[in-house]
PDB file of C-alpha atoms in Angstrom:
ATOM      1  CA  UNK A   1     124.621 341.717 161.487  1.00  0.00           C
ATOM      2  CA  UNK A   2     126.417 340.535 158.872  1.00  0.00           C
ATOM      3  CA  UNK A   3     125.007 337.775 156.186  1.00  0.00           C
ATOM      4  CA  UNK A   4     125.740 334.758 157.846  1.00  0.00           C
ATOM      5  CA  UNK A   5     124.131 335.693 160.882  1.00  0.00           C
ATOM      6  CA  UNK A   6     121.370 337.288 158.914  1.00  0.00           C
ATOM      7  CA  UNK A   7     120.641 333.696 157.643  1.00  0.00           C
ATOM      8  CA  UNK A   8     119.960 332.337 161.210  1.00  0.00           C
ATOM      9  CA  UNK A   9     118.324 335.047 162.924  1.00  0.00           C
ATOM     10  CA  UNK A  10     116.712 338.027 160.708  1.00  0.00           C
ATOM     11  CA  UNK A  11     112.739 337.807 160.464  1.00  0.00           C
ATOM     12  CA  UNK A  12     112.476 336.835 163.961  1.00  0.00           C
ATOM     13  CA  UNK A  13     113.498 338.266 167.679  1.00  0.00           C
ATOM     14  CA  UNK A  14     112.153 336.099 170.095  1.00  0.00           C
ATOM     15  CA  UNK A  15     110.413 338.314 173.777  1.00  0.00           C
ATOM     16  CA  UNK A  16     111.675 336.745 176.933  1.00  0.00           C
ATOM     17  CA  UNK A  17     111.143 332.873 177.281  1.00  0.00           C
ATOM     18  CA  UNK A  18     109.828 332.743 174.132  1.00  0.00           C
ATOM     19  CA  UNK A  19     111.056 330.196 171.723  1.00  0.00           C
ATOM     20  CA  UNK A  20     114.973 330.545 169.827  1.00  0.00           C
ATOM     21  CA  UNK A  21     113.840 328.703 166.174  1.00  0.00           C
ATOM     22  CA  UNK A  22     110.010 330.521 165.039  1.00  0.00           C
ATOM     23  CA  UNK A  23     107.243 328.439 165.554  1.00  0.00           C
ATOM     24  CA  UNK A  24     105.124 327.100 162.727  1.00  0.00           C
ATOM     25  CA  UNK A  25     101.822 328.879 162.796  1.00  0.00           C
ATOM     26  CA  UNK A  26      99.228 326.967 161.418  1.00  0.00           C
ATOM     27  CA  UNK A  27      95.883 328.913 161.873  1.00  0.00           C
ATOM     28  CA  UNK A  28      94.171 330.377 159.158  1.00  0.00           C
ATOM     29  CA  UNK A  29      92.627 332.784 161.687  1.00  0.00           C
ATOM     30  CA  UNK A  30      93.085 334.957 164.439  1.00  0.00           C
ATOM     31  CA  UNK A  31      91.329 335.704 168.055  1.00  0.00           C
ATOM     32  CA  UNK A  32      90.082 339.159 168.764  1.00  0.00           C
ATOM     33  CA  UNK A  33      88.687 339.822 172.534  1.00  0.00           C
ATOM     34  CA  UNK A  34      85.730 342.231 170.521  1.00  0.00           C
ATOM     35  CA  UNK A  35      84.102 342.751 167.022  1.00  0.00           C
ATOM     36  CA  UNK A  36      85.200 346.534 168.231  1.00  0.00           C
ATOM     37  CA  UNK A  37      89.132 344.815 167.677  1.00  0.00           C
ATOM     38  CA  UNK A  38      87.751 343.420 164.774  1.00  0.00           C
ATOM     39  CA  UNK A  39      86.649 345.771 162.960  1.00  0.00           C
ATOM     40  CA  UNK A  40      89.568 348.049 164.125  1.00  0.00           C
ATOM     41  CA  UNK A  41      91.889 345.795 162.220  1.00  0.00           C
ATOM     42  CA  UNK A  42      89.572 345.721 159.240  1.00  0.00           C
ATOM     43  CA  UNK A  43      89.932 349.656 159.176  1.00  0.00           C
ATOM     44  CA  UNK A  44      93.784 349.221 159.630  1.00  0.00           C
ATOM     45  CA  UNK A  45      95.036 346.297 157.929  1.00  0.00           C
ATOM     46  CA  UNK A  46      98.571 346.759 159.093  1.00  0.00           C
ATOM     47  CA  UNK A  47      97.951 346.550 162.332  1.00  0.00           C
ATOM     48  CA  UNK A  48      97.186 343.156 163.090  1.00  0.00           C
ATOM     49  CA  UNK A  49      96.889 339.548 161.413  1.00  0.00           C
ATOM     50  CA  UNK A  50      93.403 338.726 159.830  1.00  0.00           C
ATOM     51  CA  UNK A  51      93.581 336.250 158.092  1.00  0.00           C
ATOM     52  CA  UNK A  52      96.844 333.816 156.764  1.00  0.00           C
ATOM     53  CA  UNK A  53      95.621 334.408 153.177  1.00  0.00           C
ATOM     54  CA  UNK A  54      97.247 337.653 153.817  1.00  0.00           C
ATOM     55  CA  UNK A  55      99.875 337.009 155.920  1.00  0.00           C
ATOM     56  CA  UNK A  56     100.995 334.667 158.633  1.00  0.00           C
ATOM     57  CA  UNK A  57     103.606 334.585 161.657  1.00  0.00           C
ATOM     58  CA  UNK A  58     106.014 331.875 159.646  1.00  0.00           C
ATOM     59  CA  UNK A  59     105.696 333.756 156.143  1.00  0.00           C
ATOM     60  CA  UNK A  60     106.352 336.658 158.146  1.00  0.00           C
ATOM     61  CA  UNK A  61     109.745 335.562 159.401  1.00  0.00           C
ATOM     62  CA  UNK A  62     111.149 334.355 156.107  1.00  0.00           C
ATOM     63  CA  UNK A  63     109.589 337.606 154.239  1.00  0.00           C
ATOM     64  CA  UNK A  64     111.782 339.683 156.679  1.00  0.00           C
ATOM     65  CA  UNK A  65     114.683 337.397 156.291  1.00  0.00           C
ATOM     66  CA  UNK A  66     114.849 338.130 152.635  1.00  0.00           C
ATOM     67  CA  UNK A  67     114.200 341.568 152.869  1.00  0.00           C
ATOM     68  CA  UNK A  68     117.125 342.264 155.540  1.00  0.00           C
ATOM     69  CA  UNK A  69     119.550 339.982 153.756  1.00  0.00           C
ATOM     70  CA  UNK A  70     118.833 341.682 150.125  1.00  0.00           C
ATOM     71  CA  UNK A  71     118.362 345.195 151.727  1.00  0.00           C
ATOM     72  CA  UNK A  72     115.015 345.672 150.867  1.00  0.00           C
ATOM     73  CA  UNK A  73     112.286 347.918 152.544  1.00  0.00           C
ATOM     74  CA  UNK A  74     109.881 344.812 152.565  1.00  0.00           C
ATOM     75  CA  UNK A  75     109.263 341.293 150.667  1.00  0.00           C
ATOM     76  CA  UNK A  76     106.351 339.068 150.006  1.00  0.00           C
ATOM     77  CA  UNK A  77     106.448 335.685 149.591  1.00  0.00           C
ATOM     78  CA  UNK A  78     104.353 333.629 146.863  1.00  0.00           C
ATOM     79  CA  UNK A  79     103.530 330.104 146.204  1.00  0.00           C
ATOM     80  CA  UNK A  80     106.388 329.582 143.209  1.00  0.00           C
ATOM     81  CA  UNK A  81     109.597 331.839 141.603  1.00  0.00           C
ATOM     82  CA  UNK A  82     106.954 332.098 138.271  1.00  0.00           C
ATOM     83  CA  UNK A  83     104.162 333.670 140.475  1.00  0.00           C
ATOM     84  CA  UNK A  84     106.778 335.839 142.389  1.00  0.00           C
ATOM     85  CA  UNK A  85     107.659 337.051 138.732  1.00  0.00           C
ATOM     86  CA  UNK A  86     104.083 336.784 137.185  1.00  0.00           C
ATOM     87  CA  UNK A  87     102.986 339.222 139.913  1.00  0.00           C
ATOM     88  CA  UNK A  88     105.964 341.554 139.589  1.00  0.00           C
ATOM     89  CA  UNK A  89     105.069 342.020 135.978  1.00  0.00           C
ATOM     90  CA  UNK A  90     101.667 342.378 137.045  1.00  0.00           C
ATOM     91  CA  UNK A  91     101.863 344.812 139.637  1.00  0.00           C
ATOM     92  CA  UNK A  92     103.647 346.918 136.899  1.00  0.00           C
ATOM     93  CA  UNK A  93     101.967 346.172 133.493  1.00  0.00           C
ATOM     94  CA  UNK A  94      98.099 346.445 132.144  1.00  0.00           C
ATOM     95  CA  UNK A  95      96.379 344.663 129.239  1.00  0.00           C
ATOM     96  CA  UNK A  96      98.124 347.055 126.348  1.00  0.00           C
ATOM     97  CA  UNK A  97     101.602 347.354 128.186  1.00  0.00           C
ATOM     98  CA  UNK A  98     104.998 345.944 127.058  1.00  0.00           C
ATOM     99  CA  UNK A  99     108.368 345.226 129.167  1.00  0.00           C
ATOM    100  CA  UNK A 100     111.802 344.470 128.176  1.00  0.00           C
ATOM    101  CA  UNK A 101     113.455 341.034 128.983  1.00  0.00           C
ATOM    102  CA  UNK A 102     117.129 339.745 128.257  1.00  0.00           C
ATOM    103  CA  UNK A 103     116.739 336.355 126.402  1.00  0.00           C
ATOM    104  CA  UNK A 104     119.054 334.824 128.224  1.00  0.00           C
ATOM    105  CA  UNK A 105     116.623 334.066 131.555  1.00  0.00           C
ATOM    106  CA  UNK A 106     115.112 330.443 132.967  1.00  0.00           C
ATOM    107  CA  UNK A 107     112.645 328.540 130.176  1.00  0.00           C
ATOM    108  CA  UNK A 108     109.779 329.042 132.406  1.00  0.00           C
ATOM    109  CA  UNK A 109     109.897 332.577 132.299  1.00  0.00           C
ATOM    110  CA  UNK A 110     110.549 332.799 128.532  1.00  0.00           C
ATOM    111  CA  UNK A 111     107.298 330.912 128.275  1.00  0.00           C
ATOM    112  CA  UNK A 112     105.509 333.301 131.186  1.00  0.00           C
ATOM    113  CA  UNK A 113     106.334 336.190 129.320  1.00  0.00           C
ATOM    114  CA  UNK A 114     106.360 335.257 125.499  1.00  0.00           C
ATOM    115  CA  UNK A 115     102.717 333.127 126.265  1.00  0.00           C
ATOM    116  CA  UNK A 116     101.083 333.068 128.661  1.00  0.00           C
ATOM    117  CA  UNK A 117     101.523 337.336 129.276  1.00  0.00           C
ATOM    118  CA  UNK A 118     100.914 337.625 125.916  1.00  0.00           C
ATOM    119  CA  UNK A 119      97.102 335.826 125.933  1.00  0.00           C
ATOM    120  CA  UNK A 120      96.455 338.563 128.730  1.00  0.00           C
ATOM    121  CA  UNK A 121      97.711 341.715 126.082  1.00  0.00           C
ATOM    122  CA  UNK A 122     101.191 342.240 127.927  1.00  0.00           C
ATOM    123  CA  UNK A 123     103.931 342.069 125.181  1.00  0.00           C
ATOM    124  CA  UNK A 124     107.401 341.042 126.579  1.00  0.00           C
ATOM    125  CA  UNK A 125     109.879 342.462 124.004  1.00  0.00           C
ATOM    126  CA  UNK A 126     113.251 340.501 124.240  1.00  0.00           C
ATOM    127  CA  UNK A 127     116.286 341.975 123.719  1.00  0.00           C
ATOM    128  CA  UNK A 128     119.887 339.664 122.952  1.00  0.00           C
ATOM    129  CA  UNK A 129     121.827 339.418 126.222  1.00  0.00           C
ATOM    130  CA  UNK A 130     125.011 341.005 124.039  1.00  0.00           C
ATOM    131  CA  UNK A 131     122.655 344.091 122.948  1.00  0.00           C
ATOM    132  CA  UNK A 132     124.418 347.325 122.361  1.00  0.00           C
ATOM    133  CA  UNK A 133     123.115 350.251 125.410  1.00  0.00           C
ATOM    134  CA  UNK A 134     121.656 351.495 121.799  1.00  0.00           C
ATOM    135  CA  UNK A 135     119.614 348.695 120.901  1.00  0.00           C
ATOM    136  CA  UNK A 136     118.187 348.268 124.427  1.00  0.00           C
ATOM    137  CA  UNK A 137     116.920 351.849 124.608  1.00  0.00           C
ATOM    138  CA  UNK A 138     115.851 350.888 120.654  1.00  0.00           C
ATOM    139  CA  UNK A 139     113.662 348.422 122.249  1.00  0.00           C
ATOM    140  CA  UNK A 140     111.595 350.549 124.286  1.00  0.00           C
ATOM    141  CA  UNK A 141     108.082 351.876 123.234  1.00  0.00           C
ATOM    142  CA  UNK A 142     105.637 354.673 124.359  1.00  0.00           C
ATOM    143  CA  UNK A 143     104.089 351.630 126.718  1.00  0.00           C
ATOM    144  CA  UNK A 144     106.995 349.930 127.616  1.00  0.00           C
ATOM    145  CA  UNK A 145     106.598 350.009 131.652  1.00  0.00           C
ATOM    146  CA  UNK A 146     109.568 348.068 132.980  1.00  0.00           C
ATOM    147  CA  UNK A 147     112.589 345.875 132.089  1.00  0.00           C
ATOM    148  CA  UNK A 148     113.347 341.954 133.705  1.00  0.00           C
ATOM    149  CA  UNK A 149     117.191 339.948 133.698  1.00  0.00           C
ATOM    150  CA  UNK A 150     118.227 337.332 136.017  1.00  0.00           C
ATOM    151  CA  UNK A 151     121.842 337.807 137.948  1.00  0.00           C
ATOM    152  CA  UNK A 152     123.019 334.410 136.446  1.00  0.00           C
ATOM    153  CA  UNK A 153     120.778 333.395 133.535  1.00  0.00           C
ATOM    154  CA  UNK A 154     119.372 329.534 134.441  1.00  0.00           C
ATOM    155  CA  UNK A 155     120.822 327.232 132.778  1.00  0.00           C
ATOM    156  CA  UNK A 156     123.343 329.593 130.250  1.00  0.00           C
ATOM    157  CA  UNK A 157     124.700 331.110 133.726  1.00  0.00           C
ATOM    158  CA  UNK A 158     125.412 334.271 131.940  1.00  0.00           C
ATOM    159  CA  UNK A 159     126.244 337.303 133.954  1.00  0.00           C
ATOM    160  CA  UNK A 160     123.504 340.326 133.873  1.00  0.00           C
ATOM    161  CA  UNK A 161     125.137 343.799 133.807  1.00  0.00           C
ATOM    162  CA  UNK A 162     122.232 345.028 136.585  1.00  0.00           C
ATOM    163  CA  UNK A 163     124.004 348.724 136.585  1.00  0.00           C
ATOM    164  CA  UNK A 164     123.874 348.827 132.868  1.00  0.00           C
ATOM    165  CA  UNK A 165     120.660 347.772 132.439  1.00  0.00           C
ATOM    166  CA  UNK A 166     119.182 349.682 135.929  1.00  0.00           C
ATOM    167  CA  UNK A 167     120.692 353.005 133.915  1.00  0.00           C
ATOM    168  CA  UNK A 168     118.881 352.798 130.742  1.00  0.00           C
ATOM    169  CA  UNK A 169     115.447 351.721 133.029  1.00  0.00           C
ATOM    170  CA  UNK A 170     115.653 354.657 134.630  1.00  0.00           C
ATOM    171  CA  UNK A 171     116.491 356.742 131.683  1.00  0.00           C
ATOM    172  CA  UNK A 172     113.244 355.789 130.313  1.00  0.00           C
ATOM    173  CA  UNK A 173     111.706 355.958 133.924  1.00  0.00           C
ATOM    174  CA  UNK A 174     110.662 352.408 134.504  1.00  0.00           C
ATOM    175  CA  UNK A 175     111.752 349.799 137.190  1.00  0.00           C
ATOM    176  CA  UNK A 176     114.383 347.100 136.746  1.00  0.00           C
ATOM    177  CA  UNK A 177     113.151 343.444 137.524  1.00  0.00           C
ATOM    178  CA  UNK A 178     115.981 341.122 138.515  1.00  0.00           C
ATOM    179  CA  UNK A 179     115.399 337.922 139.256  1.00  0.00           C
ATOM    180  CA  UNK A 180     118.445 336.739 141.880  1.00  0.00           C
ATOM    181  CA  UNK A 181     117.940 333.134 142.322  1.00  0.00           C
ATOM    182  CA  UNK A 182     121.068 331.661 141.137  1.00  0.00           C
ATOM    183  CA  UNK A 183     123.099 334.320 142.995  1.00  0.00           C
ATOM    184  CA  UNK A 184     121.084 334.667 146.133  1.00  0.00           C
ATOM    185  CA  UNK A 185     121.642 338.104 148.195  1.00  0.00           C
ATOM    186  CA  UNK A 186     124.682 336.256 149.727  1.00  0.00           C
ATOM    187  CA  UNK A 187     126.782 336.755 146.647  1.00  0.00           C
ATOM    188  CA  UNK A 188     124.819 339.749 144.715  1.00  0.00           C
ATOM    189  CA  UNK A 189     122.587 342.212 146.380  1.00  0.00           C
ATOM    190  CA  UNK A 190     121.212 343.565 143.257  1.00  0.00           C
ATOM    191  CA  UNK A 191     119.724 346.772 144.838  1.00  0.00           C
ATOM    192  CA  UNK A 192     122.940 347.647 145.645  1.00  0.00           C
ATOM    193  CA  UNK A 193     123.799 348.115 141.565  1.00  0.00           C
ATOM    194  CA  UNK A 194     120.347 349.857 140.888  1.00  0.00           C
ATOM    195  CA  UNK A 195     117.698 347.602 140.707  1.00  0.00           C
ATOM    196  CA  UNK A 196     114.015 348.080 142.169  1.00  0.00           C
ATOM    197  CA  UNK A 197     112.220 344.893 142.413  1.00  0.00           C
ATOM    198  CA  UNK A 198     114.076 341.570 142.728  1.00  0.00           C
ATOM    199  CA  UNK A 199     112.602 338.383 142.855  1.00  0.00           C
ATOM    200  CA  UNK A 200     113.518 334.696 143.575  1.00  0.00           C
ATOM    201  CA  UNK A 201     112.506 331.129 143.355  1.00  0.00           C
ATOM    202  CA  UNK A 202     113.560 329.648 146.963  1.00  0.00           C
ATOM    203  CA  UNK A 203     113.612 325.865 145.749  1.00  0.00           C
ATOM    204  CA  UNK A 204     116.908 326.545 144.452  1.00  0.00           C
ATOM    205  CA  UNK A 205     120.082 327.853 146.488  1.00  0.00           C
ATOM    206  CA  UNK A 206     117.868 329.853 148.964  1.00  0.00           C
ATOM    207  CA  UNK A 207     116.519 326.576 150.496  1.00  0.00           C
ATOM    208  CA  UNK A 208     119.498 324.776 150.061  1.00  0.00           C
ATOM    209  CA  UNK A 209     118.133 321.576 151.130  1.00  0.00           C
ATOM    210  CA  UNK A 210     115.293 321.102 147.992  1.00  0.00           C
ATOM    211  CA  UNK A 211     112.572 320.840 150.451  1.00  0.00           C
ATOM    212  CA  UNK A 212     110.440 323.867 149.633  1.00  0.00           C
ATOM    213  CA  UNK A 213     108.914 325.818 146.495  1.00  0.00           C
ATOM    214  CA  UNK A 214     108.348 329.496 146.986  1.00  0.00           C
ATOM    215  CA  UNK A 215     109.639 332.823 145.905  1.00  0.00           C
TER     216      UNK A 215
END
């Protein structure tokens, strides 16, 4: 499929006389015939919805849609594009770790990573969005654990060199963060130029309509 139809349909393939648009599921639990089913799903997470703290039939849908349009293996979403970030970060960096950032990214996330990281002993080193490769790879230290830049910085709208940057990640062995908000996966799919994670606020161009906060 290509984008535009991804857009419509991805996330969601409707069984015979099922509905076309996915239904909003709003249970925050699910019916097992047996404790036996229970506790079979318990033992295998994956194989079935618990609970929609976890996951849920809507989420589901747009998770998938996101994935398939950026070409990702799989996506989860979060409450807000700072928590999608906060957690990427997270998932990567312990009390004692550092990560490289571009300066040029959203005011939010400078103060994410320059405070609020900081009062949990993760150290976001920022490097100038004109650095030299030399004074990127400069940056790095024996913790450093990963390295964060947005497509098109918000508000400077500054253009992130993802290949450039993905290079000297991997050089050091770490993953490369990009946030792709401003571009959405319609008009950058930054996996495509070596990135590893990518993140995105959906109140912005991925809604479209300003009806929703996510990521």
């Amino acid at each position: 499929m290509k984008d535009a139809t991804k857009c419509l349909h991805s996330g969601y393939s409707p069984k015979n006389t099922e509905p076309r648009v996915m239904p909003i599921v709003q249970s925050t639990t699910y019916v097992y015939d047996s404790t036996d089913d229970v506790a079979a799903v318990f033992d295998e997470p994956t194989k079935s919805l618990i609970y929609s703290r976890f996951a849920n039939p809507t989420v589901m849908a747009v998770e998938n849609k996101i994935a398939d349009l950026e070409g990702g293996v799989g996506a989860m979403c979060t409450t807000s594009g700072q928590a999608a970030n906060l957690l990427a970060i997270l998932n990567i960096c312990n009390a004692g770790d550092s990560f490289i950032s571009t300066t040029q990214i959203y005011g939010g996330t400078v103060n994410l990573f320059a405070f609020t990281l900081k009062k949990l002993g993760i150290e976001c080193i920022f490097v100038g969005h004109d650095a030299t490769d030399e004074e990127i790879h400069a940056a790095f230290k024996p913790n450093t654990k990963a390295v964060f830049g947005e497509t098109l910085a918000n508000p400077a709208l500054t253009v992130f060199d993802i290949e450039r940057y993905a290079n000297i990640a991997h050089t050091h062995g770490v993953p490369l963060i990009v946030d792709n908000t401003f571009a959405t996966p319609i008009l950058c799919k930054p996996f495509e130029f070596g990135a590893d994670i990518v993140t995105h606020s959906t109140s912005k161009y991925m809604d479209g309509h300003a009806l929703q906060i996510g990521a």
